[in-house]
Coordinates of C-alpha atoms and ligand atoms in Angstrom, one line a residue:
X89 CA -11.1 -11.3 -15.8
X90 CA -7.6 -10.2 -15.4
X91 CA -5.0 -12.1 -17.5
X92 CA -1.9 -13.4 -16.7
X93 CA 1.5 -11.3 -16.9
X94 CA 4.8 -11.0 -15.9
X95 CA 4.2 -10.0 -12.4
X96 CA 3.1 -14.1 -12.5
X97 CA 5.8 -15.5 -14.2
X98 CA 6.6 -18.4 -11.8
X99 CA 10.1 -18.1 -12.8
X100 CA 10.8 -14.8 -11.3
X101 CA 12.7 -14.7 -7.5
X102 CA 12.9 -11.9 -5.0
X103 CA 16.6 -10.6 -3.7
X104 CA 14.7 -10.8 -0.1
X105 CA 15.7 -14.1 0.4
X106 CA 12.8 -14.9 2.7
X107 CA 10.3 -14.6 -0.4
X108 CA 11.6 -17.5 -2.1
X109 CA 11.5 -19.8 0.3
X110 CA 9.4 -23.3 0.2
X111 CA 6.1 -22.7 1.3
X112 CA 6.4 -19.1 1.9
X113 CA 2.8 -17.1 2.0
X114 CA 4.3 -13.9 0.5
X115 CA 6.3 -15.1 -2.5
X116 CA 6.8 -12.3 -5.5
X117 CA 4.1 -13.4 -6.9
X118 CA 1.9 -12.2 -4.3
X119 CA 2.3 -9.1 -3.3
X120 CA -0.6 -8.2 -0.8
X121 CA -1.5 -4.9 0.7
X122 CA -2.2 -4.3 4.1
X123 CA -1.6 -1.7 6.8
X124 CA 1.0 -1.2 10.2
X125 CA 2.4 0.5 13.0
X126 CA 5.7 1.1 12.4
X127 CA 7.9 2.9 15.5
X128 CA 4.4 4.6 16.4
X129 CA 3.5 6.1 12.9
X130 CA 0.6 4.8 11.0
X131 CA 1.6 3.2 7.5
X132 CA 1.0 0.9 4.5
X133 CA 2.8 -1.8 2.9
X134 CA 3.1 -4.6 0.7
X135 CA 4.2 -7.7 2.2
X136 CA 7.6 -9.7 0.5
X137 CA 8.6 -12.6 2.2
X138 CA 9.1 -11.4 5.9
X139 CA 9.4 -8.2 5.2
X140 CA 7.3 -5.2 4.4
X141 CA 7.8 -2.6 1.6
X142 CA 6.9 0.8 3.8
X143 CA 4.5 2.7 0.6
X144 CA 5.7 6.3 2.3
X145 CA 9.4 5.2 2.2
X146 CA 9.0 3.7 -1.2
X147 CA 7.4 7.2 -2.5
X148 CA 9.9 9.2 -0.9
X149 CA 13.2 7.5 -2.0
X150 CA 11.5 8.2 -5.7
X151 CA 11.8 4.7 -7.0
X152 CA 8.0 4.9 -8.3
X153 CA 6.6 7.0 -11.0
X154 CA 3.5 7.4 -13.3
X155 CA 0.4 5.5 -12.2
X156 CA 2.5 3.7 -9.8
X157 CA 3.5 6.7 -8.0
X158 CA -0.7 8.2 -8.3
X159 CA -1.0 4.6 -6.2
X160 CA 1.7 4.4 -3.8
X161 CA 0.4 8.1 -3.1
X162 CA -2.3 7.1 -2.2
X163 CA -1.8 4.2 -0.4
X164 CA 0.8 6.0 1.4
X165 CA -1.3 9.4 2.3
X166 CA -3.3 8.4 4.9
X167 CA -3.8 5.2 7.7
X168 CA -5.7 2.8 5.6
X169 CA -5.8 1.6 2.2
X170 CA -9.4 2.8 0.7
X171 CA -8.4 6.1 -1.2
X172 CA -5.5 3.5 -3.2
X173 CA -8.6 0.8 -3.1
X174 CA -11.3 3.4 -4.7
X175 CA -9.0 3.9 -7.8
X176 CA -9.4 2.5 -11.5
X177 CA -7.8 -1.5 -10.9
X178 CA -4.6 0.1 -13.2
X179 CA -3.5 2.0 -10.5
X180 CA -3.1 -0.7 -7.7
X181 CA -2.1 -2.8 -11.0
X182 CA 0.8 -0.7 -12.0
X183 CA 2.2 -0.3 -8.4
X184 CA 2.1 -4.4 -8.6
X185 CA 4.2 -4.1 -11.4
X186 CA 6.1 -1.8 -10.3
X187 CA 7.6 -3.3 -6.4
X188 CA 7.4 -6.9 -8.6
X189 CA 10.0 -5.4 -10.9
X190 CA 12.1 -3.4 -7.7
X191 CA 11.9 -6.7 -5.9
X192 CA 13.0 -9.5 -8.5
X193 CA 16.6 -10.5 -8.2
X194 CA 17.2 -9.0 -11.9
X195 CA 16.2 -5.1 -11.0
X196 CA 18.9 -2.9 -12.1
X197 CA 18.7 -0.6 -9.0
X198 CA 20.0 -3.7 -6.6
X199 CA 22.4 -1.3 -4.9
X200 CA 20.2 1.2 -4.3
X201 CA 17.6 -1.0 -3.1
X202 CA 20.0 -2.4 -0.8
X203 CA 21.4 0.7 0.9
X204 CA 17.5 1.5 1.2
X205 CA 16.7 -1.7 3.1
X206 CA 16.5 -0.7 6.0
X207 CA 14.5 2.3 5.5
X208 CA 12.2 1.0 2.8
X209 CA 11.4 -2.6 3.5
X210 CA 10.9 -3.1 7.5
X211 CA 10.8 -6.7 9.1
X212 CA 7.1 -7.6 10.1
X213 CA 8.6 -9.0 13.2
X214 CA 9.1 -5.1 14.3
X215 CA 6.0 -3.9 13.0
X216 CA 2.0 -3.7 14.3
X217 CA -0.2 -5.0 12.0
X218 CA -3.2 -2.9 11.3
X219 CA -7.0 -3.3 9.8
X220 CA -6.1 -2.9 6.3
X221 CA -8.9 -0.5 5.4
X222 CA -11.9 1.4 7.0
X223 CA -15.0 -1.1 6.7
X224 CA -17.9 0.7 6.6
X225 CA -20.6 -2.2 5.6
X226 CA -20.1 -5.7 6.0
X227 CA -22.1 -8.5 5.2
X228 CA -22.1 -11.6 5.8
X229 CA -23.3 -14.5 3.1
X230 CA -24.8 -18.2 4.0
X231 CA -23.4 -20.1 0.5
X232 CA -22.0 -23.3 1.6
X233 CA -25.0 -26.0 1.2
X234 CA -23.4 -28.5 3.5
X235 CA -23.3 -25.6 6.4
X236 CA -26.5 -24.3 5.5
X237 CA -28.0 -28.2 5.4
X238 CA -25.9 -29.4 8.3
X239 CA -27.5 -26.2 10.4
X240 CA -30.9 -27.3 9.4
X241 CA -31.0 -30.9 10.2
X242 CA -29.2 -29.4 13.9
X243 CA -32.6 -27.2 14.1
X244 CA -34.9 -30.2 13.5
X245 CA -35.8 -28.3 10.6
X246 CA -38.7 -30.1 8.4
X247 CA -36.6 -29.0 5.6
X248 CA -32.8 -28.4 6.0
X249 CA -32.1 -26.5 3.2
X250 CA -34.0 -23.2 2.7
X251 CA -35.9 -22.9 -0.5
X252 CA -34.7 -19.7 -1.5
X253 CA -30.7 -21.3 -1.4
X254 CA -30.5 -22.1 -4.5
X255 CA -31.7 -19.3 -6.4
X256 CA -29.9 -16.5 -4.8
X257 CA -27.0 -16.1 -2.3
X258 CA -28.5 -15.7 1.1
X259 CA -27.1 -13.3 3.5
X260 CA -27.7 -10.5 6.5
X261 CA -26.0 -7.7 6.9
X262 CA -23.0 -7.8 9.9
X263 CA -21.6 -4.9 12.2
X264 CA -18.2 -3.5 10.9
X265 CA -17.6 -1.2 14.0
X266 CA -16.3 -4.9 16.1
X267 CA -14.5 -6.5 13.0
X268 CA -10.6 -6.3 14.7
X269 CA -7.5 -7.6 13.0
X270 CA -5.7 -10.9 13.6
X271 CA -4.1 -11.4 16.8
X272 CA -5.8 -9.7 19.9
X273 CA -7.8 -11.7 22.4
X274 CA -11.4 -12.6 21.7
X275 CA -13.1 -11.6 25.2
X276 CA -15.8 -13.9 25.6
X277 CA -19.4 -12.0 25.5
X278 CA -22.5 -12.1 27.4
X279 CA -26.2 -12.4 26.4
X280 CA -29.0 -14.2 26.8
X281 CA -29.6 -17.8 26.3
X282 CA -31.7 -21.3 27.2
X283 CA -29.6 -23.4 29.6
X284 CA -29.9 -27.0 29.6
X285 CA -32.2 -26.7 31.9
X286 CA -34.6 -25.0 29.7
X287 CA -34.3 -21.4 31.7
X288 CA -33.5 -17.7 30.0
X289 CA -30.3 -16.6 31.4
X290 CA -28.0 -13.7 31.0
X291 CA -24.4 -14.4 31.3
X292 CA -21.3 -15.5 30.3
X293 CA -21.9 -17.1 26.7
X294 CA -21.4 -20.8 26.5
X295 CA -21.7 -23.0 23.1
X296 CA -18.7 -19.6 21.3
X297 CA -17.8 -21.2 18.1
X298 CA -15.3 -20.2 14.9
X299 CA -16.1 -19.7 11.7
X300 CA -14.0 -20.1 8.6
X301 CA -14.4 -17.8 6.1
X302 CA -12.9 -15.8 2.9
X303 CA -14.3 -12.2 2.5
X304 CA -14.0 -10.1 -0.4
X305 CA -13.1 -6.2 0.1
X306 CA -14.7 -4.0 -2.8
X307 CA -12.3 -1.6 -4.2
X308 CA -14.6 0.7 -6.2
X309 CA -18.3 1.0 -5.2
X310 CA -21.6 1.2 -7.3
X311 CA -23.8 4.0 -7.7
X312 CA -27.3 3.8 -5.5
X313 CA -29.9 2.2 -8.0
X314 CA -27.1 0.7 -10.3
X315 CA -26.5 -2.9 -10.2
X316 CA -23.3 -4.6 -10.8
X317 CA -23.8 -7.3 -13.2
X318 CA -22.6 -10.6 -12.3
X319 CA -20.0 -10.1 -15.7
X320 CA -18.1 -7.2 -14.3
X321 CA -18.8 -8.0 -10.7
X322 CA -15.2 -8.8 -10.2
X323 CA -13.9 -5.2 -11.3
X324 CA -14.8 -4.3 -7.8
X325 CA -13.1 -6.2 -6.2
X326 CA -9.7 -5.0 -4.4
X327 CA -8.8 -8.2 -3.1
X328 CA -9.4 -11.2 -0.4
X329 CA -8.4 -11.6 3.5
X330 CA -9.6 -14.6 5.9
X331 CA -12.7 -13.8 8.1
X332 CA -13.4 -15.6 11.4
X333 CA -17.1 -15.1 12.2
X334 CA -16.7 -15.7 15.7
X335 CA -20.7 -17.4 16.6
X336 CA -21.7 -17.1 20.4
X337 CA -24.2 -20.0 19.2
X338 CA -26.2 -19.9 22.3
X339 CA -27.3 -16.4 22.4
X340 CA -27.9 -16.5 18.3
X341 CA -30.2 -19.9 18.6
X342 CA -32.3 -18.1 21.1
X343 CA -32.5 -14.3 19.4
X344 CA -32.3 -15.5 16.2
X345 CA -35.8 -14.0 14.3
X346 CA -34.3 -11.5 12.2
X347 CA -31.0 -12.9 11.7
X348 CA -27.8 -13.1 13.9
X349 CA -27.4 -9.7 16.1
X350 CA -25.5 -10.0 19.4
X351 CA -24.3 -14.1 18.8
X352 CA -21.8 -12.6 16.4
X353 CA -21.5 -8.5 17.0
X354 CA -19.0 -9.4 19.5
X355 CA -16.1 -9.5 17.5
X356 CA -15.1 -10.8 13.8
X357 CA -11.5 -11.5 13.2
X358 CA -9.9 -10.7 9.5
X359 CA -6.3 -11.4 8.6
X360 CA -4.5 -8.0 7.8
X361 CA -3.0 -8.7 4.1
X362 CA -5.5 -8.5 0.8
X363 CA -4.4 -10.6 -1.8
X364 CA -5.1 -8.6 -4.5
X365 CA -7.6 -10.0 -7.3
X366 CA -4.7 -9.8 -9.6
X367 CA -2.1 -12.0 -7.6
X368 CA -5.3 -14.7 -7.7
X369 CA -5.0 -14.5 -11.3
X370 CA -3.3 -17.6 -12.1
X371 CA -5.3 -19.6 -9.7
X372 CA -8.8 -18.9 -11.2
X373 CA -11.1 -22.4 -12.3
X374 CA -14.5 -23.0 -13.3
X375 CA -17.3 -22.5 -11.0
X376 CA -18.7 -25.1 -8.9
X377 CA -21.2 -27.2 -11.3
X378 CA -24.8 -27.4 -9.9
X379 CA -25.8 -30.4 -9.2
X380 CA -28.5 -32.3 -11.9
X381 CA -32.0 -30.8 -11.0
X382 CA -30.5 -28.2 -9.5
X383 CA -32.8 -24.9 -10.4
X384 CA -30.9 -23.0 -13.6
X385 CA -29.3 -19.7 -12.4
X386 CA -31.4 -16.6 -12.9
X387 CA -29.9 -14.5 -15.9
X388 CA -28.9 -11.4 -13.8
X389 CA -26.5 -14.0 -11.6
X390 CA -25.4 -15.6 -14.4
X391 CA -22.4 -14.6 -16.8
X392 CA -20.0 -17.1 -19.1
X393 CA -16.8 -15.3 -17.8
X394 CA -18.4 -16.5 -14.1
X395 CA -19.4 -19.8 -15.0
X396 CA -15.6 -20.5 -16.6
X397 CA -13.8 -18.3 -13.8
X398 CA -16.0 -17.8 -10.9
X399 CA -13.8 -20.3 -8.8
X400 CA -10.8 -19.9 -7.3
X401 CA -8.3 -23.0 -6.5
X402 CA -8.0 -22.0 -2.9
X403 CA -7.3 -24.4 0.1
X404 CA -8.5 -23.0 3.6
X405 CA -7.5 -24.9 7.0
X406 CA -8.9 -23.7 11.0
X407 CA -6.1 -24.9 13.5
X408 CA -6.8 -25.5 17.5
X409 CA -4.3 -24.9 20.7
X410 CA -5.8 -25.1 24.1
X411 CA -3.9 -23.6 26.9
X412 CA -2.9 -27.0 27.8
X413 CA -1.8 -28.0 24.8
X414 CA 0.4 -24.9 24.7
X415 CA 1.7 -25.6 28.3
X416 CA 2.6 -28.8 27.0
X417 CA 4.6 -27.9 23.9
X418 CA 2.2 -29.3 21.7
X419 CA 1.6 -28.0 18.1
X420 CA -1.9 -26.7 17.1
X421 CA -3.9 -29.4 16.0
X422 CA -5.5 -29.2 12.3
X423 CA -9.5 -29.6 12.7
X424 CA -10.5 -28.3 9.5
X425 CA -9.1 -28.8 5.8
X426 CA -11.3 -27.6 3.4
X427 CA -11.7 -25.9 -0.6
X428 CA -13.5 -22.5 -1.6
X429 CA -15.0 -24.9 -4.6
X430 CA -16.8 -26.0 -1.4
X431 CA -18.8 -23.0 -2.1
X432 CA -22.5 -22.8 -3.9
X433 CA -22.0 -19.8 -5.1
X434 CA -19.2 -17.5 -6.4
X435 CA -18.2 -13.6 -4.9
X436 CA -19.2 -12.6 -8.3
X437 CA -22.6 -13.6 -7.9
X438 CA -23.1 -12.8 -4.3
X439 CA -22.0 -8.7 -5.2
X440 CA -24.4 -8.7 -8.3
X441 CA -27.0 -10.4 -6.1
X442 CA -26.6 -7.8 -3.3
X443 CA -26.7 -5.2 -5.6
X444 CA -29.5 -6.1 -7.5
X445 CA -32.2 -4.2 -5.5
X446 CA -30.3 -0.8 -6.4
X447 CA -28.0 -1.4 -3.2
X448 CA -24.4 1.0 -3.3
X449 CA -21.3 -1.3 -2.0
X450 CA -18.7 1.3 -0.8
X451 CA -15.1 1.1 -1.1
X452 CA -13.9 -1.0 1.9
X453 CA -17.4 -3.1 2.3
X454 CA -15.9 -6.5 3.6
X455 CA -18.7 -9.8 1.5
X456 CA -17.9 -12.6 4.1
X457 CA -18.3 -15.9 2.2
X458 CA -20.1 -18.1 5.0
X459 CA -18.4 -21.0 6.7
X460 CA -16.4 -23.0 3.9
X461 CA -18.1 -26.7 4.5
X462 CA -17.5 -29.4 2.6
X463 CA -19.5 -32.7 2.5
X464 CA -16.4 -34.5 4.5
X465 CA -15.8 -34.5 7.6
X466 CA -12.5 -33.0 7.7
X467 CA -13.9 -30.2 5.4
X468 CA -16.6 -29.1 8.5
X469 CA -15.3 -25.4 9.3
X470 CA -17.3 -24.7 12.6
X471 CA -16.9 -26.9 15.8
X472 CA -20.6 -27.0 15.3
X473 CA -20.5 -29.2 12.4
X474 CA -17.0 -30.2 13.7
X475 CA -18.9 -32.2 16.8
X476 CA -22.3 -32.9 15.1
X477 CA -24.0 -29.9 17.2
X478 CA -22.0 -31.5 20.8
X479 CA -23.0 -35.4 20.2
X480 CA -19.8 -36.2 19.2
X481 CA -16.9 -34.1 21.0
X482 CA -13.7 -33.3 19.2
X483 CA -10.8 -35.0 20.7
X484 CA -7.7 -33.1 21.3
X485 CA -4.4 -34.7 21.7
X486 CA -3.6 -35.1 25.3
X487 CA -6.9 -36.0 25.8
X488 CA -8.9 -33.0 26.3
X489 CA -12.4 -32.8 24.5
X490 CA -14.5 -30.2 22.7
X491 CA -18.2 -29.2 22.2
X492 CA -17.4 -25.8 22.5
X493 CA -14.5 -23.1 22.4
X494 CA -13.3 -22.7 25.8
X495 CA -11.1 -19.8 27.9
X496 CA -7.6 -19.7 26.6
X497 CA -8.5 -21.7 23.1
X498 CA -6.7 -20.0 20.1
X499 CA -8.0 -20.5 16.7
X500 CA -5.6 -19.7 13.7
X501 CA -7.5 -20.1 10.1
X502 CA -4.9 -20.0 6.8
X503 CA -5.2 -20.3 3.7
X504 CA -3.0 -20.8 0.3
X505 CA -4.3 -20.9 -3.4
X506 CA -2.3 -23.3 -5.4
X507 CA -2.7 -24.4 -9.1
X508 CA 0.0 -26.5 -11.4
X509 CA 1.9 -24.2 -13.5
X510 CA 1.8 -21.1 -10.7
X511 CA 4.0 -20.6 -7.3
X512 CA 0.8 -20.7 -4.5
X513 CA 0.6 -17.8 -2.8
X514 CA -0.8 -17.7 0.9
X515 CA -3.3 -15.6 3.0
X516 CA -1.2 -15.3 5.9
X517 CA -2.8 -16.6 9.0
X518 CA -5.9 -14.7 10.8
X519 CA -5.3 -15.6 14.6
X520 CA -7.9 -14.9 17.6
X521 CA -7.5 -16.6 21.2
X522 CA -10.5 -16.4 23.7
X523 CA -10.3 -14.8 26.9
X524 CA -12.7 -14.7 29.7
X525 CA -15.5 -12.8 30.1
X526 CA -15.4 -9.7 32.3
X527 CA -16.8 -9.7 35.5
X528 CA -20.5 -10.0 36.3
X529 CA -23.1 -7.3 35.1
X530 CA -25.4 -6.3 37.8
X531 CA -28.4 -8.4 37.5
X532 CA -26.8 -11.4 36.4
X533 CA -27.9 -14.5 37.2
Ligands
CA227 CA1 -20.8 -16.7 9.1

């Protein structure tokens, strides 16, 4: 576990101006990395209020040195951020305290930094956001039991809740290749699915549905056949984005033997900062207790620093505009307010768990939490759950309904982790809006 220092001091302010104010996702406490566009060249940054501290610039205007310099090196020598993710946690560490010591109001090099400005710390209104990293794995865990129980009583299922759920973190392993940043269009897929008449048909997919979830990014890997124990689980960790697990629900309730293939290959949306494990710091609380009769957890998933830390104080919302609402000036409307503690079981135990067989995570392997569902009703993170599987349809304001996502529906999922004593720091917002599907495939019925 990483322990608190000055780079979390809650007194400290920014000279950007735009960091300290109320409510602001990128405070100086924060500091997440991520990756841009900036005037056609490939870079990567650490976001400060509304701006963006360019890595390359900061390198070359030699305001870094020592391990903070290997990092920003790194960070800064190629498109994405794995060969800075791959490193020993000091490095990444000491470039945190380095940009939190260039960026707080006291720094001695003020002038400097100023006259830099403009080279150095770019608006992000001016840049391209990018995937953060290269993802070469990514898998996709099942540990909310409301979700999981919910999903089973939808099914008819004779017993909602799997038996294996609460003894080990269930999951299937996604497609990276179609995980996109926040922001584009979500086209709309097609496959094959049961109408309500009953018949097989390939087409268009109705019943597309969000997902809210957090994913974890590993920073350094494991070695094939060597478990990570649940203990140290966390020192592989780089950091956290948003995931939306996009679900074409009709075409996965009909394949669905093996687990979900084309109902979710489509397209997963991320948000593109990672809030580093060592922003989260100061926002750390005890796991989730298990509930009385609850099976104990098996020794290899289980670790004291986990059981007093595994948990992190973060709130997680999912937010709806239809086209008509937007033609109509109307905000997005909240449908989903939810908690990680919502969770069964922590990102520590899900990476010692899918290590456990001998399985190597890779530097840039995205863990996808599952859906984030609470027990209340505002907490339900799919419109699945949302609409009790289409029996009771979301209203909208101005009076439109929904089972389902429809054409020109934009989802934006957020997130901020907030504890007394710390300034919260946010995720940033991880944004997808669907768009029709393209024209029909020959043979389509
Ligand atoms: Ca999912």
């Amino acid at each position: 576990m990483i322990s608190l220092n000055q780079t979390h001091d809650p007194e400290r302010r920014s000279w950007i101006e735009s960091a300290n104010a109320p409510g602001s996702h990128f405070p100086i406490q924060n500091l997440p990395f991520g990756a841009f566009t900036r005037d056609g060249e490939a870079r990567t940054g650490v976001a400060i209020g509304e701006q963006i501290v360019d890595l390359r610039a900061l390198a070359d205007a030699q305001l870094v040195d020592g391990d903070a310099l290997t990092a920003c090196t790194a960070a800064s020598g190629s498109s994405t951020l794995n060969d800075l993710m791959a490193l020993e946690p000091r490095y990444p560490s000491a470039l945190r305290h380095a940009l939190s010591g260039l960026l707080s109001r006291d720094t001695p090099l003020l002038g400097r930094l100023r006259e830099l400005e403009e080279l150095i710390l770019p608006r992000m209104a001016d840049v391209e956001m990018r995937l953060a990293c290269d993802i070469g794995d990514y898998t996709d865990f099942l540990t909310s039991l409301h979700h999981t129980e919910r999903h089973g009583r939808f099914k008819g299922l004779a017993e909602p809740l799997p038996a294996a759920f609460k003894w080990l973190p269930i999951a299937y392993h996604g497609r990276a290749s179609s995980i996109r940043v926040s922001g584009g269009n979500v086209r709309r897929p097609h496959g094959q699915y049961r109408d309500a008449e009953g018949q097989v048909r390939f087409g268009p997919a109705p019943a597309l549905d969000f997902e809210l979830e957090l994913a974890a990014l590993i920073g350094r890997g494991n070695d094939p056949e060597q478990p990570i124990d649940t203990g140290h689980a966390l020192d592989h960790v780089f950091g956290y984005c948003l995931l939306n697990d996009w679900s074409a629900k009709s075409i996965q309730w009909f394949e669905q033997v093996l687990g979900p293939f084309l109902g979710k290959s489509f397209h997963s949306s991320v948000s593109p900062w990672i809030v580093t494990e060592e922003a989260l710091a100061p926002f750390r609380i005890a796991a989730p207790a298990r509930a009385a009769g609850d099976p104990a957890v098996l020794p290899h998933l289980d670790s004291a620093a986990d059981r007093r830390a595994g948990g992190i104080d973060i709130e997680l919302e999912a937010y709806l505009s239809t086209a008509r609402m937007r033609s109509a000036g109307t905000p997005p409307e909240r449908i989903t307010q939810t908690h990680l503690g919502n969770l069964y079981w922590t990102f520590a135990q899900m990476i010692a768990h899918h290590t456990s067989n001998g399985c190597n995570l890779r530097t840039g392997d995205l863990l996808g939490s599952g859906t984030i569902s609470g027990e209340s009703a505002v907490s339900r993170a799919c419109l699945t759950e949302l609409t009790n599987a289409g029996k009771d349809p979301l209203q909208l304001p101005g009076g439109e309904t929904r089972i389902a996502l429809e054409d020109g529906d934009e989802i934006t999922l957020t997130a901020r982790a907030s504890h007394p004593g710390a300034v919260s720091i946010g995720f940033g917002e991880c944004r997808g809006r669907i768009v029709a599907a393209h024209a029909l495939h020959a043979g389509e019925q």
